[in-house]
C-alpha positions as a LaTeX table, in Angstrom:
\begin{tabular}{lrrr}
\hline
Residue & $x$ (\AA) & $y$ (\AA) & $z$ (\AA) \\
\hline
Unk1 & $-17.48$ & 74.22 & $-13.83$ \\
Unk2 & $-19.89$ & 72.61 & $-15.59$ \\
Unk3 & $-22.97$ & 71.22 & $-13.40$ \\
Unk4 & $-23.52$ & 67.02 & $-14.51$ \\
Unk5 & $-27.53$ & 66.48 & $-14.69$ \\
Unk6 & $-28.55$ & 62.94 & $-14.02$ \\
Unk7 & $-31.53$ & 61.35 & $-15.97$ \\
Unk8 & $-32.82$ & 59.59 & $-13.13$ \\
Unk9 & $-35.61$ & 57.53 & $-15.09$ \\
Unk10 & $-33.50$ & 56.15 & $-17.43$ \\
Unk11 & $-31.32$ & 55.43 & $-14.57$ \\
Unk12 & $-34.27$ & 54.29 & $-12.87$ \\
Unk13 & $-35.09$ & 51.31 & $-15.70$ \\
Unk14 & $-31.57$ & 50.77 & $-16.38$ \\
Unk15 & $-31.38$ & 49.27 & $-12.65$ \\
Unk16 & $-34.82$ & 47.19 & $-12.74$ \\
Unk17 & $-33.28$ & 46.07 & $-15.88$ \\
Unk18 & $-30.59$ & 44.40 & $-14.11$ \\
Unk19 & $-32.61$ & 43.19 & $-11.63$ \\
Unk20 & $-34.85$ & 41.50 & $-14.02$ \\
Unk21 & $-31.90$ & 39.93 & $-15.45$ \\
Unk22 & $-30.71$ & 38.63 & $-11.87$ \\
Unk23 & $-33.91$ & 36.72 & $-11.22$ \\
Unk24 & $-34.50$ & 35.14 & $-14.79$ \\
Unk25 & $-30.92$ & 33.84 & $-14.20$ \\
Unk26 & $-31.64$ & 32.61 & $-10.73$ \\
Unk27 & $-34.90$ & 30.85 & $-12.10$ \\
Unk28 & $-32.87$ & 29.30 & $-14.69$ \\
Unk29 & $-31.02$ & 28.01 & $-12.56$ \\
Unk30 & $-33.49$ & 26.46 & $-10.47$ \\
Unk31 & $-35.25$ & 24.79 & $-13.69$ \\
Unk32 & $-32.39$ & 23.36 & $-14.92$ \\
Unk33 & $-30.89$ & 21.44 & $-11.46$ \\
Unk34 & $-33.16$ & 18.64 & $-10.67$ \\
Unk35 & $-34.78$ & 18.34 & $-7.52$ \\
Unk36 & $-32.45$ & 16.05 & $-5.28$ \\
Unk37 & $-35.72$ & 14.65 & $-3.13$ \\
Unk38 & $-37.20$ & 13.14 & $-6.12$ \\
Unk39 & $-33.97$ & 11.95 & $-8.18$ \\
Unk40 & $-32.46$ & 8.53 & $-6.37$ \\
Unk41 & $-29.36$ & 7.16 & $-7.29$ \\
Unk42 & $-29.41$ & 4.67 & $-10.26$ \\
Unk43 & $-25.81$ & 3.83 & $-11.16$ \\
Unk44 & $-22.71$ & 3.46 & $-8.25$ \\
Unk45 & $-19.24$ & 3.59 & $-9.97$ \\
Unk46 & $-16.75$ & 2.12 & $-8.09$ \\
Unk47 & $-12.90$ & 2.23 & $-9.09$ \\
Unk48 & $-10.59$ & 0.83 & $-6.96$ \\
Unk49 & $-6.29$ & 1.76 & $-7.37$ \\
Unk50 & $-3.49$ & $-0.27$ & $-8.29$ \\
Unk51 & $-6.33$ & $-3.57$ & $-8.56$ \\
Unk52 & $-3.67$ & $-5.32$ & $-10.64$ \\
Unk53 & $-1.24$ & $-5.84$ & $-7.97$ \\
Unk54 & $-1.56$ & $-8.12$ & $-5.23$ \\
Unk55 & $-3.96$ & $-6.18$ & $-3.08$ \\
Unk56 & $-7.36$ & $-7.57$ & $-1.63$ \\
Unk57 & $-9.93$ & $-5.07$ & $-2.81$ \\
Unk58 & $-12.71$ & $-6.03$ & $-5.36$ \\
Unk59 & $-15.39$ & $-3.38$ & $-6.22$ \\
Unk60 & $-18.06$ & $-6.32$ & $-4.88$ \\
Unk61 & $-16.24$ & $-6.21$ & $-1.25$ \\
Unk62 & $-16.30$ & $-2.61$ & $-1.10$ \\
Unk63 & $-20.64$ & $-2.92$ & $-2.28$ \\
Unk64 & $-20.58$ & $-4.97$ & 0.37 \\
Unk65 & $-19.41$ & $-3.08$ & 3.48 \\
Unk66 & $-20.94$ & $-0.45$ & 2.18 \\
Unk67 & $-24.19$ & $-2.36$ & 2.59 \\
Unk68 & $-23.18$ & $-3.73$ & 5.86 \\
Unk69 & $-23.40$ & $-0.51$ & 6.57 \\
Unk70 & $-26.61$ & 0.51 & 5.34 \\
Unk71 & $-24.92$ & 3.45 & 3.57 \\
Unk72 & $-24.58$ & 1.67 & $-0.31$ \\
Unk73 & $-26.44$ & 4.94 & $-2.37$ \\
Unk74 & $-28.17$ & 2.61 & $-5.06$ \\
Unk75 & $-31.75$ & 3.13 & $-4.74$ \\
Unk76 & $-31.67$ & 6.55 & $-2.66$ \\
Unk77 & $-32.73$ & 9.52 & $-3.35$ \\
Unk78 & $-29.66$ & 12.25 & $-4.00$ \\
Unk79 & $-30.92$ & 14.01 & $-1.25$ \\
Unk80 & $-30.52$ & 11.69 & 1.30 \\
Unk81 & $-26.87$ & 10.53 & 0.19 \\
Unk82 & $-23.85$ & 12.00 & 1.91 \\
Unk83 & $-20.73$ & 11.21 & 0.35 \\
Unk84 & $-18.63$ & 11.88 & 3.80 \\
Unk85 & $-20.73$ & 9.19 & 5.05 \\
Unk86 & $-19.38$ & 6.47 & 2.51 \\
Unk87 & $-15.88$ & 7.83 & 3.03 \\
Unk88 & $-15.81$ & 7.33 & 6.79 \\
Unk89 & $-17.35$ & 3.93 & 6.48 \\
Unk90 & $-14.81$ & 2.52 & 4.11 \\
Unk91 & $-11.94$ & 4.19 & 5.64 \\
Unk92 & $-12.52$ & 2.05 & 8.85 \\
Unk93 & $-11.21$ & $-0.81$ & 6.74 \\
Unk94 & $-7.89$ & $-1.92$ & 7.32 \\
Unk95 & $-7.26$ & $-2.75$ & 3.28 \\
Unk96 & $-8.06$ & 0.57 & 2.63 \\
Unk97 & $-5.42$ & 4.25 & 2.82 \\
Unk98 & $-8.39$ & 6.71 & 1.30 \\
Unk99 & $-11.46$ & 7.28 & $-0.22$ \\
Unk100 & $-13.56$ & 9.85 & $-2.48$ \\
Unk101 & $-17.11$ & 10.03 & $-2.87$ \\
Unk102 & $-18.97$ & 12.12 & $-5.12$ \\
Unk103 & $-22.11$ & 12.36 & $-6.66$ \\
Unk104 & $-23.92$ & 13.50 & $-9.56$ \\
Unk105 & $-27.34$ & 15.67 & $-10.44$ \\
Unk106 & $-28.38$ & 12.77 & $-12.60$ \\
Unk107 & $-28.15$ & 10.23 & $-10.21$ \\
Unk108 & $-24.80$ & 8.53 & $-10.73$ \\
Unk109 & $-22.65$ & 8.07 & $-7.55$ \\
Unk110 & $-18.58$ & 8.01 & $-8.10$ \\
Unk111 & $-16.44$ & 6.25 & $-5.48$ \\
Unk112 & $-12.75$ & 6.27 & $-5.75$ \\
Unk113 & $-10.71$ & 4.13 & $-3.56$ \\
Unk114 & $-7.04$ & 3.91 & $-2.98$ \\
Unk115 & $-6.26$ & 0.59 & $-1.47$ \\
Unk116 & $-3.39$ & $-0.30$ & 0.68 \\
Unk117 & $-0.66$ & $-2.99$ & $-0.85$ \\
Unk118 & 0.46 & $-5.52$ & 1.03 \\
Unk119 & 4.20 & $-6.12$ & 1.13 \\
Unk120 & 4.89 & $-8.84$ & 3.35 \\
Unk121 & 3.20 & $-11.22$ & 5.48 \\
Unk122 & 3.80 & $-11.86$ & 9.62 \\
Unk123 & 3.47 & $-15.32$ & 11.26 \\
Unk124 & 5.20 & $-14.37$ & 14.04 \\
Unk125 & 6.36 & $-17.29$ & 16.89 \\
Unk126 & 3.86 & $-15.70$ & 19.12 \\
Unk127 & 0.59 & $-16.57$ & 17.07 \\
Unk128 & 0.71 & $-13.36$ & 15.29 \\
Unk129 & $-0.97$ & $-13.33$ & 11.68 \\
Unk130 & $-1.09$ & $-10.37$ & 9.51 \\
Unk131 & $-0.14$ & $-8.44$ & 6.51 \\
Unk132 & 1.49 & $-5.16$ & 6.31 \\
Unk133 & 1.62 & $-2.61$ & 3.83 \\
Unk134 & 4.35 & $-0.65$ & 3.20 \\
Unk135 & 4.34 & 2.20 & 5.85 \\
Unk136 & 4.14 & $-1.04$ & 8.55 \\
Unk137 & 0.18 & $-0.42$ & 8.77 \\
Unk138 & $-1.53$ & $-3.39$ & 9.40 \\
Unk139 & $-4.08$ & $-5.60$ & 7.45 \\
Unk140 & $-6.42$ & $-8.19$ & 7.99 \\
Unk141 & $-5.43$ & $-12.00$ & 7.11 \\
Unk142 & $-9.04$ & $-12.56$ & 6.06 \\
Unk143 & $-7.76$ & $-13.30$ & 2.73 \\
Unk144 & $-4.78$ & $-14.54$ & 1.02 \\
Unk145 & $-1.91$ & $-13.90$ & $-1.65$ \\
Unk146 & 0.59 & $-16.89$ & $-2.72$ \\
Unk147 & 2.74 & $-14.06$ & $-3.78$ \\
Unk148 & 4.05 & $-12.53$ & $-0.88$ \\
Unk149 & 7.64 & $-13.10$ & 1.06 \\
Unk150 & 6.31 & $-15.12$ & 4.84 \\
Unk151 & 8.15 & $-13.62$ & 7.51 \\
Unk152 & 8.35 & $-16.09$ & 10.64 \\
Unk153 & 10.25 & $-16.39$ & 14.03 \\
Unk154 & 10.86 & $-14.06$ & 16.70 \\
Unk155 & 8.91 & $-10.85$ & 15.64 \\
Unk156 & 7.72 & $-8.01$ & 17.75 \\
Unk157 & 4.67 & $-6.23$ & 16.87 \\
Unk158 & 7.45 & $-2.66$ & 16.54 \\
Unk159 & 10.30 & $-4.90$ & 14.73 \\
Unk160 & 7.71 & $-5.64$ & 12.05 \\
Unk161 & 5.98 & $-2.44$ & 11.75 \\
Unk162 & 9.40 & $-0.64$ & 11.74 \\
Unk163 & 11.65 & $-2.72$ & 9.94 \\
Unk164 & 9.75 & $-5.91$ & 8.21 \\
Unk165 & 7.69 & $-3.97$ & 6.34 \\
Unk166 & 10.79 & $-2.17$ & 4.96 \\
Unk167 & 12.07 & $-5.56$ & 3.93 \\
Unk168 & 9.14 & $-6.37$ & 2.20 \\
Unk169 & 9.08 & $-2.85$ & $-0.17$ \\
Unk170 & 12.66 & $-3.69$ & $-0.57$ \\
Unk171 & 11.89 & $-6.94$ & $-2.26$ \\
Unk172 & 8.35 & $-6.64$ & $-4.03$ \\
Unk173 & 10.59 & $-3.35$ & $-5.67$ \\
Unk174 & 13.47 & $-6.08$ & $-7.07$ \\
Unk175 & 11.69 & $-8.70$ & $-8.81$ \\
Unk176 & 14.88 & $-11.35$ & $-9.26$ \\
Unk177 & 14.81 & $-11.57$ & $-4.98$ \\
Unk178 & 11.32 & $-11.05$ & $-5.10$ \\
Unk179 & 10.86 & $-14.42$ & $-6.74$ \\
Unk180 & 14.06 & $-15.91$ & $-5.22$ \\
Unk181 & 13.01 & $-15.05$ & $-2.03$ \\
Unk182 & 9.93 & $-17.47$ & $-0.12$ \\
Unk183 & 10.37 & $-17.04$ & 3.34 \\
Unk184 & 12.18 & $-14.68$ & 5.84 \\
Unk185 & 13.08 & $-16.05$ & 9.34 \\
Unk186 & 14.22 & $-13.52$ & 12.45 \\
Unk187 & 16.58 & $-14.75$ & 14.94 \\
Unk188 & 15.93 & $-14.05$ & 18.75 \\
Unk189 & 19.14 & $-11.23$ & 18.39 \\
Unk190 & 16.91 & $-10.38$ & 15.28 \\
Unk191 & 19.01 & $-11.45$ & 12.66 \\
Unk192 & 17.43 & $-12.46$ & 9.41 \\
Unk193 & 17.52 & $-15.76$ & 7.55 \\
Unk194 & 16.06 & $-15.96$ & 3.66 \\
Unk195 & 14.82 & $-18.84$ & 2.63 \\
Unk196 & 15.52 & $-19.43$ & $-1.30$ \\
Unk197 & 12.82 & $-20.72$ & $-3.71$ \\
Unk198 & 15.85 & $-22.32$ & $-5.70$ \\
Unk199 & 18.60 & $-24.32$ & $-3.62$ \\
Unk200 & 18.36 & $-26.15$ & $-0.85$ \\
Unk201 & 19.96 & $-23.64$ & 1.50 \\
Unk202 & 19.28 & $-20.91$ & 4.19 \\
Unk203 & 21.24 & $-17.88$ & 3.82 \\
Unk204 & 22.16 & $-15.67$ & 7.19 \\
Unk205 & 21.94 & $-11.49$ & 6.36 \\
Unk206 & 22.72 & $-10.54$ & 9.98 \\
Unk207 & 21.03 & $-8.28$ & 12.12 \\
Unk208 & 19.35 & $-4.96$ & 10.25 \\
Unk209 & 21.05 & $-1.73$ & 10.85 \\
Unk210 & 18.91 & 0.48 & 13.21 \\
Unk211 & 17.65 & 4.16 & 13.87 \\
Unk212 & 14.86 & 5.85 & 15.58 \\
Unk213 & 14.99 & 8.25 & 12.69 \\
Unk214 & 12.26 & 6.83 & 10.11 \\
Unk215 & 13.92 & 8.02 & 7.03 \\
Unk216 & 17.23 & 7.14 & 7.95 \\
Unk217 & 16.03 & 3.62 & 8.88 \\
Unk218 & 14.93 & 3.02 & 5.16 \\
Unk219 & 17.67 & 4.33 & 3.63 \\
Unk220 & 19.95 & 2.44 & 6.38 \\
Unk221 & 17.52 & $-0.95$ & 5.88 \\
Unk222 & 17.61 & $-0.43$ & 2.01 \\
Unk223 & 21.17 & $-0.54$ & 1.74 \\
Unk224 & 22.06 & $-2.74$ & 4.02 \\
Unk225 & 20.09 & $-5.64$ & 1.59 \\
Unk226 & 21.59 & $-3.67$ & $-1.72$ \\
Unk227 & 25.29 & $-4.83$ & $-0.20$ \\
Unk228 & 23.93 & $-8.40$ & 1.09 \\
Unk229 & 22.18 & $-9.24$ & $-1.94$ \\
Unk230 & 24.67 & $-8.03$ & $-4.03$ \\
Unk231 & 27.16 & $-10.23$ & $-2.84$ \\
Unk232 & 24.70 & $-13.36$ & $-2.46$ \\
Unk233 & 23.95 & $-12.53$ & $-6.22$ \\
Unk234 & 27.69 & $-12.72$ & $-7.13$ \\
Unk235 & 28.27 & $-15.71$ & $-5.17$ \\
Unk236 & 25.39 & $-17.39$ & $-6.82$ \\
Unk237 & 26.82 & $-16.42$ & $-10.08$ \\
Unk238 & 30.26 & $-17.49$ & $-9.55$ \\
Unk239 & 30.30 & $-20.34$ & $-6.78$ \\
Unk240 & 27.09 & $-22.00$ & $-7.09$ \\
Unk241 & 26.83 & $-22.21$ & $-10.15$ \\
Unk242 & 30.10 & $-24.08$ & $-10.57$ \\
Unk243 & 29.29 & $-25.83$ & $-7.58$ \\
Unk244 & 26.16 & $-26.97$ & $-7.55$ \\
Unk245 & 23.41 & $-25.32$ & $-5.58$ \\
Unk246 & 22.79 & $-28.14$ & $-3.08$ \\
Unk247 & 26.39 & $-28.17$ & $-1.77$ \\
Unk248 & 25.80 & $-26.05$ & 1.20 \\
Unk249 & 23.13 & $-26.38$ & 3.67 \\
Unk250 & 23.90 & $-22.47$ & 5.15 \\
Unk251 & 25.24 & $-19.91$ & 3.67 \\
Unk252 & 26.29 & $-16.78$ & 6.17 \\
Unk253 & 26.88 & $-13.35$ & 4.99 \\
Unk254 & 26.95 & $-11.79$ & 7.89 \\
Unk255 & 30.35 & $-10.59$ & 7.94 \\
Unk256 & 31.51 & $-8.29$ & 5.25 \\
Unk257 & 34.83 & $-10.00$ & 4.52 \\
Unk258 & 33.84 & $-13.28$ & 4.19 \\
Unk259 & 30.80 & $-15.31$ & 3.41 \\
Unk260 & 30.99 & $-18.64$ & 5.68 \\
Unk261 & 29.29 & $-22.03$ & 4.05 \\
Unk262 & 28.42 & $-24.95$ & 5.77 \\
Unk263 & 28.89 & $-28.31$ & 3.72 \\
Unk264 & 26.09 & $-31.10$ & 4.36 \\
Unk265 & 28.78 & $-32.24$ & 7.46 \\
Unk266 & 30.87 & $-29.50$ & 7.24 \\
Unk267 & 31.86 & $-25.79$ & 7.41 \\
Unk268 & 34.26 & $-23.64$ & 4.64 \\
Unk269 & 35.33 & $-20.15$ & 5.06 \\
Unk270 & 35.66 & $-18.20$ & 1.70 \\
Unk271 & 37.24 & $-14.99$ & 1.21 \\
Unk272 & 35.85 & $-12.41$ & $-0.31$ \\
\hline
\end{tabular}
C-alpha cells in the first residue's frame, strides 16, 4: 500500500490563509455597521391597520403615549432604543390587539400597529359606557364614532362581552341592517329590541339562543339574526311597503310562526 506524504507547509499557509480571510471578513463587517452609540434615531414610521374603518387610532395618539411614556425613539441614540419597550407600552392600551417595533442601522424606527375595531357600543342601565370590539374586549369611551349600533337596557358586563359583541360583528358585516339598524335595547329576560333608522317602530327579536361553547354561541347568535332579519326584511318588503311604515308602533318576531304588530291603538296577528 502506498504510504500518503503530507506537505505540511503548504498545508501550513493554506490554513493561515483561511484565517486571514476570517478576520478581513469580520473587520468588514465591523466597518460597514455603524456604531449604534453614536447614530440616534431621526425618522419614526408609524402605520397603523385597518385606519379606514371606524377605529380610534391616529399615528399622532400613538406619538403621544409613546411620549407619555418617555419611550418615543426620535432623538435617541439606536443604542439606547429597545423595541420590546415600545411594544409593551402601547399594548397596555385598550384600542390596541398588537404591536411591532423594529429598527434600522440608519436610524429609522418602524412601528406597526394592529388596532382593535369597535363593533358596538354599551350604555348599559347601570351607568356602564364602553365600546367593544369584536372578541367582547373592551375599549375606552374617550372618543366617539356616530357610526356604531348603541346598545342600551339591562346589560351585564358577561351578556355584552359574550353575546353583544356578537351582535355587533353580525351587523357592521351586513351593511343594509347595519344602516337600518340605530339602537339595540335588552329586555330584563334579555330579549332584544332594534330600533330602526327608517319607520317609526320597535321591532322585538326575542331572547338570543345560548351556549357556554364560544364557537357554537356565534354560529348559534349568527343565525339566529340570519332567520329574524330575514323575515323582518320580507315583511318590510311586502307589508310595509304596501302599508305604510308608520302603521305599527311594534313589530314582534319573536315567534317563528307569526310576526305580531301592534297598530297605534291596536294589536294584529299575521301569519306567516
Amino acid at each position: 500500500m502506498k504510504k500518503i506524504r503530507i506537505n505540511w507547509k503548504k498545508a501550513l499557509l493554506v490554513v493561515a490563509d483561511l484565517g486571514l480571510m476570517a478576520y478581513l471578513a469580520v473587520a468588514m463587517g465591523h466597518l460597514n455597521t455603524p456604531d449604534q452609540t453614536d447614530i440616534t434615531c431621526k425618522e419614526v414610521g408609524i402605520t397603523i391597520s385597518d385606519q379606514s374603518k371606524c377605529g380610534f387610532l391616529s399615528a399622532k395618539e400613538v406619538k403621544n403615549i409613546l411620549t407619555r411614556n418617555k419611550v418615543y425613539p426620535k432623538g435617541q441614540t439606536l443604542n439606547d432604543i429597545n423595541p420590546r419597550d415600545i411594544e409593551n407600552v402601547l399594548k397596555k392600551s385598550s384600542l390596541i390587539y398588537d404591536v411591532e417595533c423594529h429598527k434600522t442601522p440608519h436610524g429609522f424606527v418602524g412601528i406597526n400597529v394592529m388596532q382593535r375595531l369597535p363593533v358596538i357600543r354599551v350604555k348599559s342601565d347601570s351607568g356602564r359606557d364602553n365600546y367593544l370590539d369584536a372578541s367582547g374586549n373592551e375599549m375606552s369611551n374617550e372618543h366617539y364614532t356616530s357610526d356604531l349600533i348603541v346598545a342600551t337596557g339591562h346589560i351585564s358586563k358577561t351578556f355584552a362581552r359574550d353575546y353583544l359583541s356578537i351582535v355587533g360583528q353580525y351587523m357592521i358585516n351586513h351593511e343594509f341592517w347595519n344602516n337600518q339598524i340605530e339602537q339595540i335595547n335588552v329586555l330584563n329576560d334579555k330579549s332584544i329590541e332594534i330600533v330602526p333608522r327608517i319607520g317609526d317602530h320597535v321591532v322585538c327579536l326575542g331572547q338570543l339562543p345560548e351556549s357556554a361553547d364560544s364557537v357554537k354561541r356565534v354560529k348559534n347568535v349568527n343565525e339566529f339574526l340570519d332567520r329574524k332579519l330575514s323575515r323582518l326584511d320580507k315583511f318590510y318588503r311586502y307589508g310595509l311597503n304596501l302599508s305604510g311604515w308608520n302603521k305599527y308602533d311594534y313589530i314582534n318576531l319573536e315567534f317563528d310562526n307569526q310576526i305580531i304588530c301592534r297598530k297605534r291603538h291596536q294589536k294584529t296577528t299575521i301569519p306567516t
